[in-house]
PDB file of C-alpha atoms and ligand atoms in Angstrom:
ATOM      1  CA  UNK A   1      42.458   7.315  89.508  1.00 98.00           C
ATOM      2  CA  UNK A   2      40.734   4.123  89.458  1.00 98.00           C
ATOM      3  CA  UNK A   3      38.780   2.799  86.223  1.00 98.00           C
ATOM      4  CA  UNK A   4      36.265   0.446  86.222  1.00 98.00           C
ATOM      5  CA  UNK A   5      33.935  -1.066  83.670  1.00 98.00           C
ATOM      6  CA  UNK A   6      31.610  -3.549  85.852  1.00 98.00           C
ATOM      7  CA  UNK A   7      28.885  -2.732  87.999  1.00 98.00           C
ATOM      8  CA  UNK A   8      29.610  -4.351  91.200  1.00 98.00           C
ATOM      9  CA  UNK A   9      33.320  -2.699  90.730  1.00 98.00           C
ATOM     10  CA  UNK A  10      31.510   0.806  90.223  1.00 98.00           C
ATOM     11  CA  UNK A  11      29.369   0.463  93.498  1.00 98.00           C
ATOM     12  CA  UNK A  12      32.369  -0.684  95.397  1.00 98.00           C
ATOM     13  CA  UNK A  13      34.590   2.171  93.926  1.00 98.00           C
ATOM     14  CA  UNK A  14      31.817   4.779  94.681  1.00 98.00           C
ATOM     15  CA  UNK A  15      31.073   3.363  98.309  1.00 98.00           C
ATOM     16  CA  UNK A  16      34.728   3.639  99.027  1.00 97.00           C
ATOM     17  CA  UNK A  17      34.938   7.311  97.878  1.00 97.00           C
ATOM     18  CA  UNK A  18      31.829   8.164 100.084  1.00 95.00           C
ATOM     19  CA  UNK A  19      33.394   6.219 102.792  1.00 89.00           C
ATOM     20  CA  UNK A  20      33.840   9.633 104.977  1.00 84.00           C
ATOM     21  CA  UNK A  21      30.946  11.107 104.328  1.00 95.00           C
ATOM     22  CA  UNK A  22      32.489  12.766 101.050  1.00 98.00           C
ATOM     23  CA  UNK A  23      30.685  14.466  98.213  1.00 98.00           C
ATOM     24  CA  UNK A  24      30.574  13.062  94.563  1.00 98.00           C
ATOM     25  CA  UNK A  25      30.478  14.941  91.259  1.00 98.00           C
ATOM     26  CA  UNK A  26      29.919  13.432  87.809  1.00 99.00           C
ATOM     27  CA  UNK A  27      31.154  14.101  84.490  1.00 99.00           C
ATOM     28  CA  UNK A  28      29.223  12.089  81.680  1.00 98.00           C
ATOM     29  CA  UNK A  29      31.373  11.939  78.311  1.00 98.00           C
ATOM     30  CA  UNK A  30      31.710  10.214  75.358  1.00 98.00           C
ATOM     31  CA  UNK A  31      35.500  10.451  75.318  1.00 98.00           C
ATOM     32  CA  UNK A  32      37.661  12.034  72.949  1.00 97.00           C
ATOM     33  CA  UNK A  33      37.873  14.584  75.479  1.00 97.00           C
ATOM     34  CA  UNK A  34      39.041  18.187  75.198  1.00 97.00           C
ATOM     35  CA  UNK A  35      39.686  21.255  77.171  1.00 97.00           C
ATOM     36  CA  UNK A  36      35.491  21.724  77.301  1.00 97.00           C
ATOM     37  CA  UNK A  37      35.494  18.366  79.244  1.00 98.00           C
ATOM     38  CA  UNK A  38      38.362  19.298  81.488  1.00 98.00           C
ATOM     39  CA  UNK A  39      36.845  22.572  82.300  1.00 98.00           C
ATOM     40  CA  UNK A  40      33.861  20.577  83.400  1.00 98.00           C
ATOM     41  CA  UNK A  41      36.095  18.405  85.310  1.00 98.00           C
ATOM     42  CA  UNK A  42      37.887  21.506  86.885  1.00 98.00           C
ATOM     43  CA  UNK A  43      34.494  23.034  87.579  1.00 98.00           C
ATOM     44  CA  UNK A  44      33.256  19.477  89.149  1.00 98.00           C
ATOM     45  CA  UNK A  45      36.342  19.700  91.557  1.00 98.00           C
ATOM     46  CA  UNK A  46      35.206  22.803  92.734  1.00 98.00           C
ATOM     47  CA  UNK A  47      31.450  21.359  93.596  1.00 98.00           C
ATOM     48  CA  UNK A  48      32.411  18.336  95.346  1.00 98.00           C
ATOM     49  CA  UNK A  49      34.960  16.253  97.318  1.00 98.00           C
ATOM     50  CA  UNK A  50      35.820  13.478  94.260  1.00 98.00           C
ATOM     51  CA  UNK A  51      35.061  13.674  90.790  1.00 98.00           C
ATOM     52  CA  UNK A  52      34.014  10.585  88.869  1.00 98.00           C
ATOM     53  CA  UNK A  53      33.915  10.816  84.308  1.00 99.00           C
ATOM     54  CA  UNK A  54      32.392   8.245  82.366  1.00 99.00           C
ATOM     55  CA  UNK A  55      33.001   7.506  78.832  1.00 98.00           C
ATOM     56  CA  UNK A  56      30.420   6.043  77.285  1.00 98.00           C
ATOM     57  CA  UNK A  57      29.837   6.413  73.342  1.00 98.00           C
ATOM     58  CA  UNK A  58      25.881   5.732  73.752  1.00 98.00           C
ATOM     59  CA  UNK A  59      24.531   4.143  70.438  1.00 98.00           C
ATOM     60  CA  UNK A  60      20.934   5.041  71.403  1.00 98.00           C
ATOM     61  CA  UNK A  61      21.871   8.821  70.638  1.00 98.00           C
ATOM     62  CA  UNK A  62      23.031   7.900  67.318  1.00 97.00           C
ATOM     63  CA  UNK A  63      20.318   7.906  64.090  1.00 95.00           C
ATOM     64  CA  UNK A  64      20.819   5.973  61.166  1.00 94.00           C
ATOM     65  CA  UNK A  65      23.404   7.547  59.075  1.00 93.00           C
ATOM     66  CA  UNK A  66      24.859   9.400  61.954  1.00 95.00           C
ATOM     67  CA  UNK A  67      28.436   9.148  63.006  1.00 95.00           C
ATOM     68  CA  UNK A  68      28.526   6.238  65.735  1.00 97.00           C
ATOM     69  CA  UNK A  69      31.125   4.382  63.935  1.00 96.00           C
ATOM     70  CA  UNK A  70      33.445   7.272  63.281  1.00 95.00           C
ATOM     71  CA  UNK A  71      33.198   8.969  66.378  1.00 96.00           C
ATOM     72  CA  UNK A  72      36.578   9.273  67.920  1.00 95.00           C
ATOM     73  CA  UNK A  73      37.720   6.680  70.304  1.00 96.00           C
ATOM     74  CA  UNK A  74      40.804   7.574  72.160  1.00 97.00           C
ATOM     75  CA  UNK A  75      40.619   5.895  75.439  1.00 98.00           C
ATOM     76  CA  UNK A  76      44.528   5.554  76.659  1.00 98.00           C
ATOM     77  CA  UNK A  77      44.893   9.626  75.669  1.00 98.00           C
ATOM     78  CA  UNK A  78      41.482  10.022  77.640  1.00 98.00           C
ATOM     79  CA  UNK A  79      42.725   8.152  80.831  1.00 98.00           C
ATOM     80  CA  UNK A  80      46.139  10.206  80.573  1.00 98.00           C
ATOM     81  CA  UNK A  81      44.108  13.749  80.620  1.00 98.00           C
ATOM     82  CA  UNK A  82      41.516  12.603  83.284  1.00 98.00           C
ATOM     83  CA  UNK A  83      44.294  11.340  85.851  1.00 98.00           C
ATOM     84  CA  UNK A  84      46.350  14.719  85.332  1.00 98.00           C
ATOM     85  CA  UNK A  85      43.031  16.503  85.881  1.00 98.00           C
ATOM     86  CA  UNK A  86      42.634  14.932  89.243  1.00 98.00           C
ATOM     87  CA  UNK A  87      39.491  12.880  88.238  1.00 98.00           C
ATOM     88  CA  UNK A  88      39.228  10.033  91.134  1.00 98.00           C
ATOM     89  CA  UNK A  89      37.250   7.450  89.069  1.00 98.00           C
ATOM     90  CA  UNK A  90      36.776   6.710  85.377  1.00 99.00           C
ATOM     91  CA  UNK A  91      33.157   4.806  84.342  1.00 99.00           C
ATOM     92  CA  UNK A  92      33.891   2.930  81.425  1.00 98.00           C
ATOM     93  CA  UNK A  93      30.957   0.344  81.096  1.00 98.00           C
ATOM     94  CA  UNK A  94      30.980  -1.287  77.541  1.00 98.00           C
ATOM     95  CA  UNK A  95      27.469  -1.497  75.300  1.00 98.00           C
ATOM     96  CA  UNK A  96      26.237  -4.760  76.702  1.00 98.00           C
ATOM     97  CA  UNK A  97      26.798  -3.539  80.347  1.00 98.00           C
ATOM     98  CA  UNK A  98      24.678  -0.527  79.545  1.00 98.00           C
ATOM     99  CA  UNK A  99      22.488  -2.216  77.424  1.00 98.00           C
ATOM    100  CA  UNK A 100      21.859  -5.720  78.199  1.00 98.00           C
ATOM    101  CA  UNK A 101      19.679  -8.144  76.306  1.00 98.00           C
ATOM    102  CA  UNK A 102      16.166  -7.451  77.009  1.00 98.00           C
ATOM    103  CA  UNK A 103      16.687  -3.798  77.678  1.00 98.00           C
ATOM    104  CA  UNK A 104      13.604  -1.747  77.066  1.00 98.00           C
ATOM    105  CA  UNK A 105      13.176   1.294  79.136  1.00 98.00           C
ATOM    106  CA  UNK A 106      12.974   4.665  77.385  1.00 98.00           C
ATOM    107  CA  UNK A 107      12.889   8.087  79.036  1.00 98.00           C
ATOM    108  CA  UNK A 108      11.199  11.039  76.719  1.00 98.00           C
ATOM    109  CA  UNK A 109      10.889  14.392  77.359  1.00 98.00           C
ATOM    110  CA  UNK A 110       8.878  15.262  74.378  1.00 97.00           C
ATOM    111  CA  UNK A 111       8.376  19.195  75.345  1.00 95.00           C
ATOM    112  CA  UNK A 112      12.212  19.775  76.009  1.00 96.00           C
ATOM    113  CA  UNK A 113      12.987  17.724  72.728  1.00 97.00           C
ATOM    114  CA  UNK A 114      10.742  19.600  70.653  1.00 96.00           C
ATOM    115  CA  UNK A 115      11.919  21.248  67.536  1.00 97.00           C
ATOM    116  CA  UNK A 116      15.783  22.524  67.164  1.00 98.00           C
ATOM    117  CA  UNK A 117      18.024  19.323  67.537  1.00 98.00           C
ATOM    118  CA  UNK A 118      14.996  17.301  68.566  1.00 97.00           C
ATOM    119  CA  UNK A 119      13.317  17.823  65.046  1.00 97.00           C
ATOM    120  CA  UNK A 120      16.858  17.030  62.986  1.00 94.00           C
ATOM    121  CA  UNK A 121      17.583  14.263  65.188  1.00 96.00           C
ATOM    122  CA  UNK A 122      14.345  11.886  65.879  1.00 96.00           C
ATOM    123  CA  UNK A 123      14.879   9.709  68.700  1.00 97.00           C
ATOM    124  CA  UNK A 124      18.374  11.438  69.634  1.00 98.00           C
ATOM    125  CA  UNK A 125      17.134  12.844  73.003  1.00 98.00           C
ATOM    126  CA  UNK A 126      15.455   9.761  74.120  1.00 98.00           C
ATOM    127  CA  UNK A 127      18.806   8.007  73.633  1.00 98.00           C
ATOM    128  CA  UNK A 128      20.545  10.747  75.818  1.00 98.00           C
ATOM    129  CA  UNK A 129      17.855  10.910  78.680  1.00 98.00           C
ATOM    130  CA  UNK A 130      17.836   7.368  79.226  1.00 98.00           C
ATOM    131  CA  UNK A 131      21.810   7.057  78.968  1.00 99.00           C
ATOM    132  CA  UNK A 132      22.060  10.142  81.565  1.00 99.00           C
ATOM    133  CA  UNK A 133      19.348   8.541  83.543  1.00 99.00           C
ATOM    134  CA  UNK A 134      21.384   5.318  83.770  1.00 98.00           C
ATOM    135  CA  UNK A 135      24.796   7.105  84.569  1.00 99.00           C
ATOM    136  CA  UNK A 136      23.134   8.962  87.553  1.00 98.00           C
ATOM    137  CA  UNK A 137      21.758   5.642  88.778  1.00 98.00           C
ATOM    138  CA  UNK A 138      24.890   3.950  88.448  1.00 98.00           C
ATOM    139  CA  UNK A 139      27.421   6.503  89.597  1.00 98.00           C
ATOM    140  CA  UNK A 140      24.368   8.351  92.351  1.00 98.00           C
ATOM    141  CA  UNK A 141      26.669  11.486  92.302  1.00 98.00           C
ATOM    142  CA  UNK A 142      25.516  14.462  94.357  1.00 98.00           C
ATOM    143  CA  UNK A 143      26.172  16.622  91.190  1.00 99.00           C
ATOM    144  CA  UNK A 144      26.658  16.365  87.776  1.00 99.00           C
ATOM    145  CA  UNK A 145      27.895  18.572  85.039  1.00 99.00           C
ATOM    146  CA  UNK A 146      27.120  19.067  81.280  1.00 98.00           C
ATOM    147  CA  UNK A 147      28.555  21.667  79.090  1.00 98.00           C
ATOM    148  CA  UNK A 148      26.136  24.572  77.797  1.00 98.00           C
ATOM    149  CA  UNK A 149      27.299  23.806  74.714  1.00 98.00           C
ATOM    150  CA  UNK A 150      24.538  21.212  74.352  1.00 98.00           C
ATOM    151  CA  UNK A 151      22.065  23.424  75.333  1.00 98.00           C
ATOM    152  CA  UNK A 152      18.942  21.606  74.475  1.00 98.00           C
ATOM    153  CA  UNK A 153      20.435  18.367  76.016  1.00 98.00           C
ATOM    154  CA  UNK A 154      20.842  20.427  79.296  1.00 98.00           C
ATOM    155  CA  UNK A 155      17.195  21.374  79.153  1.00 98.00           C
ATOM    156  CA  UNK A 156      16.457  17.528  78.537  1.00 98.00           C
ATOM    157  CA  UNK A 157      18.429  16.483  81.455  1.00 98.00           C
ATOM    158  CA  UNK A 158      17.113  19.296  83.947  1.00 98.00           C
ATOM    159  CA  UNK A 159      13.575  18.084  83.121  1.00 98.00           C
ATOM    160  CA  UNK A 160      13.898  14.594  83.364  1.00 98.00           C
ATOM    161  CA  UNK A 161      15.624  15.062  86.707  1.00 98.00           C
ATOM    162  CA  UNK A 162      12.783  17.266  87.826  1.00 98.00           C
ATOM    163  CA  UNK A 163      10.231  15.274  86.551  1.00 98.00           C
ATOM    164  CA  UNK A 164      11.469  11.988  88.428  1.00 98.00           C
ATOM    165  CA  UNK A 165      12.269  13.391  91.613  1.00 98.00           C
ATOM    166  CA  UNK A 166      15.850  12.330  91.041  1.00 98.00           C
ATOM    167  CA  UNK A 167      18.476  13.605  94.098  1.00 98.00           C
ATOM    168  CA  UNK A 168      20.847  15.243  91.855  1.00 98.00           C
ATOM    169  CA  UNK A 169      21.992  18.607  91.145  1.00 98.00           C
ATOM    170  CA  UNK A 170      22.278  19.484  87.590  1.00 98.00           C
ATOM    171  CA  UNK A 171      24.815  22.442  86.346  1.00 98.00           C
ATOM    172  CA  UNK A 172      25.480  23.676  83.163  1.00 98.00           C
ATOM    173  CA  UNK A 173      29.058  24.855  82.369  1.00 98.00           C
ATOM    174  CA  UNK A 174      29.681  27.776  79.892  1.00 98.00           C
ATOM    175  CA  UNK A 175      31.023  26.615  76.685  1.00 98.00           C
ATOM    176  CA  UNK A 176      34.834  26.528  76.185  1.00 97.00           C
ATOM    177  CA  UNK A 177      35.799  27.976  72.797  1.00 98.00           C
ATOM    178  CA  UNK A 178      39.168  27.647  70.494  1.00 98.00           C
ATOM    179  CA  UNK A 179      41.058  30.953  70.211  1.00 98.00           C
ATOM    180  CA  UNK A 180      39.570  31.736  67.391  1.00 98.00           C
ATOM    181  CA  UNK A 181      35.949  31.580  69.092  1.00 98.00           C
ATOM    182  CA  UNK A 182      34.892  27.860  67.625  1.00 98.00           C
ATOM    183  CA  UNK A 183      33.313  26.328  70.240  1.00 98.00           C
ATOM    184  CA  UNK A 184      35.051  23.148  71.492  1.00 98.00           C
ATOM    185  CA  UNK A 185      33.487  19.703  70.521  1.00 97.00           C
ATOM    186  CA  UNK A 186      34.822  16.161  69.578  1.00 94.00           C
ATOM    187  CA  UNK A 187      33.383  16.575  66.224  1.00 94.00           C
ATOM    188  CA  UNK A 188      35.665  19.250  65.142  1.00 97.00           C
ATOM    189  CA  UNK A 189      38.188  16.394  64.494  1.00 95.00           C
ATOM    190  CA  UNK A 190      36.182  15.677  61.587  1.00 96.00           C
ATOM    191  CA  UNK A 191      36.735  19.138  59.931  1.00 98.00           C
ATOM    192  CA  UNK A 192      39.663  19.511  57.048  1.00 98.00           C
ATOM    193  CA  UNK A 193      42.082  22.401  57.551  1.00 98.00           C
ATOM    194  CA  UNK A 194      39.920  24.471  55.234  1.00 98.00           C
ATOM    195  CA  UNK A 195      36.644  23.735  56.828  1.00 98.00           C
ATOM    196  CA  UNK A 196      38.169  24.425  60.160  1.00 98.00           C
ATOM    197  CA  UNK A 197      38.813  27.517  58.882  1.00 98.00           C
ATOM    198  CA  UNK A 198      35.107  28.393  57.481  1.00 98.00           C
ATOM    199  CA  UNK A 199      33.912  26.902  60.621  1.00 98.00           C
ATOM    200  CA  UNK A 200      34.521  29.838  62.733  1.00 98.00           C
ATOM    201  CA  UNK A 201      32.167  31.844  60.822  1.00 98.00           C
ATOM    202  CA  UNK A 202      29.552  29.906  62.763  1.00 98.00           C
ATOM    203  CA  UNK A 203      30.413  32.117  66.159  1.00 98.00           C
ATOM    204  CA  UNK A 204      31.311  35.048  64.332  1.00 98.00           C
ATOM    205  CA  UNK A 205      28.026  35.351  62.504  1.00 98.00           C
ATOM    206  CA  UNK A 206      26.251  34.670  65.513  1.00 99.00           C
ATOM    207  CA  UNK A 207      27.665  37.627  67.500  1.00 98.00           C
ATOM    208  CA  UNK A 208      27.148  39.624  64.370  1.00 98.00           C
ATOM    209  CA  UNK A 209      23.349  38.775  64.622  1.00 98.00           C
ATOM    210  CA  UNK A 210      23.289  39.120  68.627  1.00 98.00           C
ATOM    211  CA  UNK A 211      24.717  42.579  68.109  1.00 98.00           C
ATOM    212  CA  UNK A 212      22.394  43.616  65.647  1.00 98.00           C
ATOM    213  CA  UNK A 213      19.152  42.275  67.848  1.00 98.00           C
ATOM    214  CA  UNK A 214      20.298  43.697  70.677  1.00 96.00           C
ATOM    215  CA  UNK A 215      20.329  47.228  69.028  1.00 96.00           C
ATOM    216  CA  UNK A 216      17.021  47.027  68.048  1.00 95.00           C
ATOM    217  CA  UNK A 217      17.514  45.588  64.614  1.00 97.00           C
ATOM    218  CA  UNK A 218      14.573  42.660  63.389  1.00 97.00           C
ATOM    219  CA  UNK A 219      15.029  39.155  64.496  1.00 97.00           C
ATOM    220  CA  UNK A 220      14.184  37.776  61.049  1.00 97.00           C
ATOM    221  CA  UNK A 221      16.680  40.103  59.040  1.00 98.00           C
ATOM    222  CA  UNK A 222      19.294  39.452  61.555  1.00 98.00           C
ATOM    223  CA  UNK A 223      18.762  35.559  61.126  1.00 98.00           C
ATOM    224  CA  UNK A 224      18.501  35.376  57.699  1.00 98.00           C
ATOM    225  CA  UNK A 225      22.190  37.467  57.553  1.00 98.00           C
ATOM    226  CA  UNK A 226      23.594  34.868  59.611  1.00 98.00           C
ATOM    227  CA  UNK A 227      22.301  32.153  57.233  1.00 98.00           C
ATOM    228  CA  UNK A 228      23.674  34.155  54.313  1.00 98.00           C
ATOM    229  CA  UNK A 229      27.062  34.385  55.975  1.00 98.00           C
ATOM    230  CA  UNK A 230      27.049  30.489  56.780  1.00 98.00           C
ATOM    231  CA  UNK A 231      26.219  29.835  53.155  1.00 98.00           C
ATOM    232  CA  UNK A 232      28.928  32.113  51.964  1.00 98.00           C
ATOM    233  CA  UNK A 233      31.577  30.517  54.182  1.00 98.00           C
ATOM    234  CA  UNK A 234      30.948  26.927  52.889  1.00 98.00           C
ATOM    235  CA  UNK A 235      27.934  25.720  55.204  1.00 98.00           C
ATOM    236  CA  UNK A 236      25.674  23.681  52.748  1.00 97.00           C
ATOM    237  CA  UNK A 237      22.816  23.210  55.209  1.00 97.00           C
ATOM    238  CA  UNK A 238      21.666  25.183  58.303  1.00 98.00           C
ATOM    239  CA  UNK A 239      19.175  23.140  60.144  1.00 98.00           C
ATOM    240  CA  UNK A 240      17.982  26.112  62.201  1.00 98.00           C
ATOM    241  CA  UNK A 241      19.060  29.462  63.304  1.00 98.00           C
ATOM    242  CA  UNK A 242      16.636  30.322  66.232  1.00 98.00           C
ATOM    243  CA  UNK A 243      15.897  32.556  69.095  1.00 98.00           C
ATOM    244  CA  UNK A 244      14.690  30.963  72.499  1.00 97.00           C
ATOM    245  CA  UNK A 245      13.817  32.021  75.712  1.00 97.00           C
ATOM    246  CA  UNK A 246      17.047  30.858  77.420  1.00 97.00           C
ATOM    247  CA  UNK A 247      15.514  29.117  80.704  1.00 93.00           C
ATOM    248  CA  UNK A 248      12.521  27.365  79.022  1.00 93.00           C
ATOM    249  CA  UNK A 249      13.421  27.092  75.387  1.00 96.00           C
ATOM    250  CA  UNK A 250       9.766  28.365  74.583  1.00 95.00           C
ATOM    251  CA  UNK A 251       9.605  30.144  71.419  1.00 96.00           C
ATOM    252  CA  UNK A 252       9.281  33.751  72.472  1.00 96.00           C
ATOM    253  CA  UNK A 253       6.618  35.924  71.134  1.00 96.00           C
ATOM    254  CA  UNK A 254       8.856  39.099  70.514  1.00 94.00           C
ATOM    255  CA  UNK A 255       5.773  41.296  70.269  1.00 93.00           C
ATOM    256  CA  UNK A 256       5.297  40.818  74.242  1.00 94.00           C
ATOM    257  CA  UNK A 257       8.599  40.216  75.093  1.00 95.00           C
ATOM    258  CA  UNK A 258      10.114  42.625  78.234  1.00 96.00           C
ATOM    259  CA  UNK A 259      13.100  44.035  77.661  1.00 96.00           C
ATOM    260  CA  UNK A 260      15.895  42.338  79.624  1.00 97.00           C
ATOM    261  CA  UNK A 261      14.552  38.974  78.896  1.00 97.00           C
ATOM    262  CA  UNK A 262      17.213  36.221  78.684  1.00 98.00           C
ATOM    263  CA  UNK A 263      17.156  34.888  75.154  1.00 98.00           C
ATOM    264  CA  UNK A 264      19.567  32.111  73.477  1.00 98.00           C
ATOM    265  CA  UNK A 265      20.685  31.945  70.224  1.00 98.00           C
ATOM    266  CA  UNK A 266      20.906  28.410  69.073  1.00 98.00           C
ATOM    267  CA  UNK A 267      22.030  27.402  65.380  1.00 98.00           C
ATOM    268  CA  UNK A 268      22.996  23.894  63.884  1.00 98.00           C
ATOM    269  CA  UNK A 269      24.600  23.865  60.618  1.00 98.00           C
ATOM    270  CA  UNK A 270      26.553  21.411  58.239  1.00 98.00           C
ATOM    271  CA  UNK A 271      30.395  21.710  56.334  1.00 98.00           C
ATOM    272  CA  UNK A 272      31.224  18.811  54.807  1.00 97.00           C
ATOM    273  CA  UNK A 273      30.116  16.168  56.454  1.00 95.00           C
ATOM    274  CA  UNK A 274      30.346  17.687  60.072  1.00 96.00           C
ATOM    275  CA  UNK A 275      27.214  18.999  61.857  1.00 97.00           C
ATOM    276  CA  UNK A 276      28.276  21.618  64.420  1.00 98.00           C
ATOM    277  CA  UNK A 277      26.031  23.244  66.651  1.00 98.00           C
ATOM    278  CA  UNK A 278      26.749  26.455  68.911  1.00 98.00           C
ATOM    279  CA  UNK A 279      24.448  28.696  70.967  1.00 98.00           C
ATOM    280  CA  UNK A 280      24.906  31.897  72.678  1.00 98.00           C
ATOM    281  CA  UNK A 281      23.110  34.144  75.449  1.00 98.00           C
ATOM    282  CA  UNK A 282      21.395  37.521  74.665  1.00 98.00           C
ATOM    283  CA  UNK A 283      19.179  40.077  76.580  1.00 97.00           C
ATOM    284  CA  UNK A 284      16.196  41.035  74.500  1.00 98.00           C
ATOM    285  CA  UNK A 285      16.833  45.236  74.317  1.00 96.00           C
ATOM    286  CA  UNK A 286      14.442  47.876  75.987  1.00 93.00           C
ATOM    287  CA  UNK A 287      13.564  49.954  73.315  1.00 74.00           C
TER     288      UNK A 287
HETATM  289  O1  PAF B   1      27.184  15.387  75.806  1.00 79.29           O
HETATM  290  C1  PAF B   1      27.408  13.972  75.634  1.00 79.29           C
HETATM  291  O2  PAF B   1      28.721  13.817  75.419  1.00 79.29           O
HETATM  292  C2  PAF B   1      26.479  12.952  75.819  1.00 79.29           C
HETATM  293  O3  PAF B   1      25.277  13.485  74.789  1.00 79.29           O
HETATM  294  C3  PAF B   1      26.396  12.561  76.971  1.00 79.29           C
HETATM  295  C4  PAF B   1      25.591  13.443  78.035  1.00 79.29           C
HETATM  296  C5  PAF B   1      27.826  11.917  77.787  1.00 79.29           C
HETATM  297  C6  PAF B   1      25.433  11.209  77.252  1.00 79.29           C
HETATM  298  O4  PAF B   1      25.675  10.056  76.338  1.00 79.29           O
END
């Protein structure tokens, strides 16, 4: 695996990889890789001849008081994991390369970024859309893969690619979970042993809410029970627990919803200093 950190070397490397008409996939990451990222690389290998991975802890998607400085950085370990996973290219730009003096362009997808994490993290999705646009322009892949764990992020990126006629396929890959069901995340590393034990309440309570709704239970009641379970487990703040239409993230009108409509339950909640997010699919019941 070749690792490059300047644009000229990146262009040469991608040109070489594409030399014989081979296809290229990109897996954008912020590093601190876990099995969720490696599942993206595996899927990327099925989709393209070569896989490029980017590692860049993007400052513009962190708000004030968020964990930019604390975000885990472990490049040597990440490199070894990617080498073993069979990535062909690692793109590791520094902040100056990504945002040189005078940088001013911002990409905004106000509809996709409305509500959910967008409401709690102002500017976050502008930072994500802008950096992903840059990464796609820099690497110029045929396909780019993102985890469904960041479901709203995926919606933002799909909107941007559609609106800007970008010639790349965006593919979402289902969330990879720990053995007990907690969604894998680089931020799980912040959890104490006790918090880690309590954190599993998040996916468990979501499954209970989904079962309740799918068997005709009231949505408000199921979501209130979910939030109560989180409180009981030591989550001190729930940013949101909402049902949305899966493909558009629109707020559903439950009175008008057809049975079989694909929905998504999305939750963000804080335990200690860590903010965890998760989402799961469900079908609106036919009653
Ligand atoms: O999901 C992430 O790790 C980041 O938000 C991304 C897509 C790499 C952009 O910085």
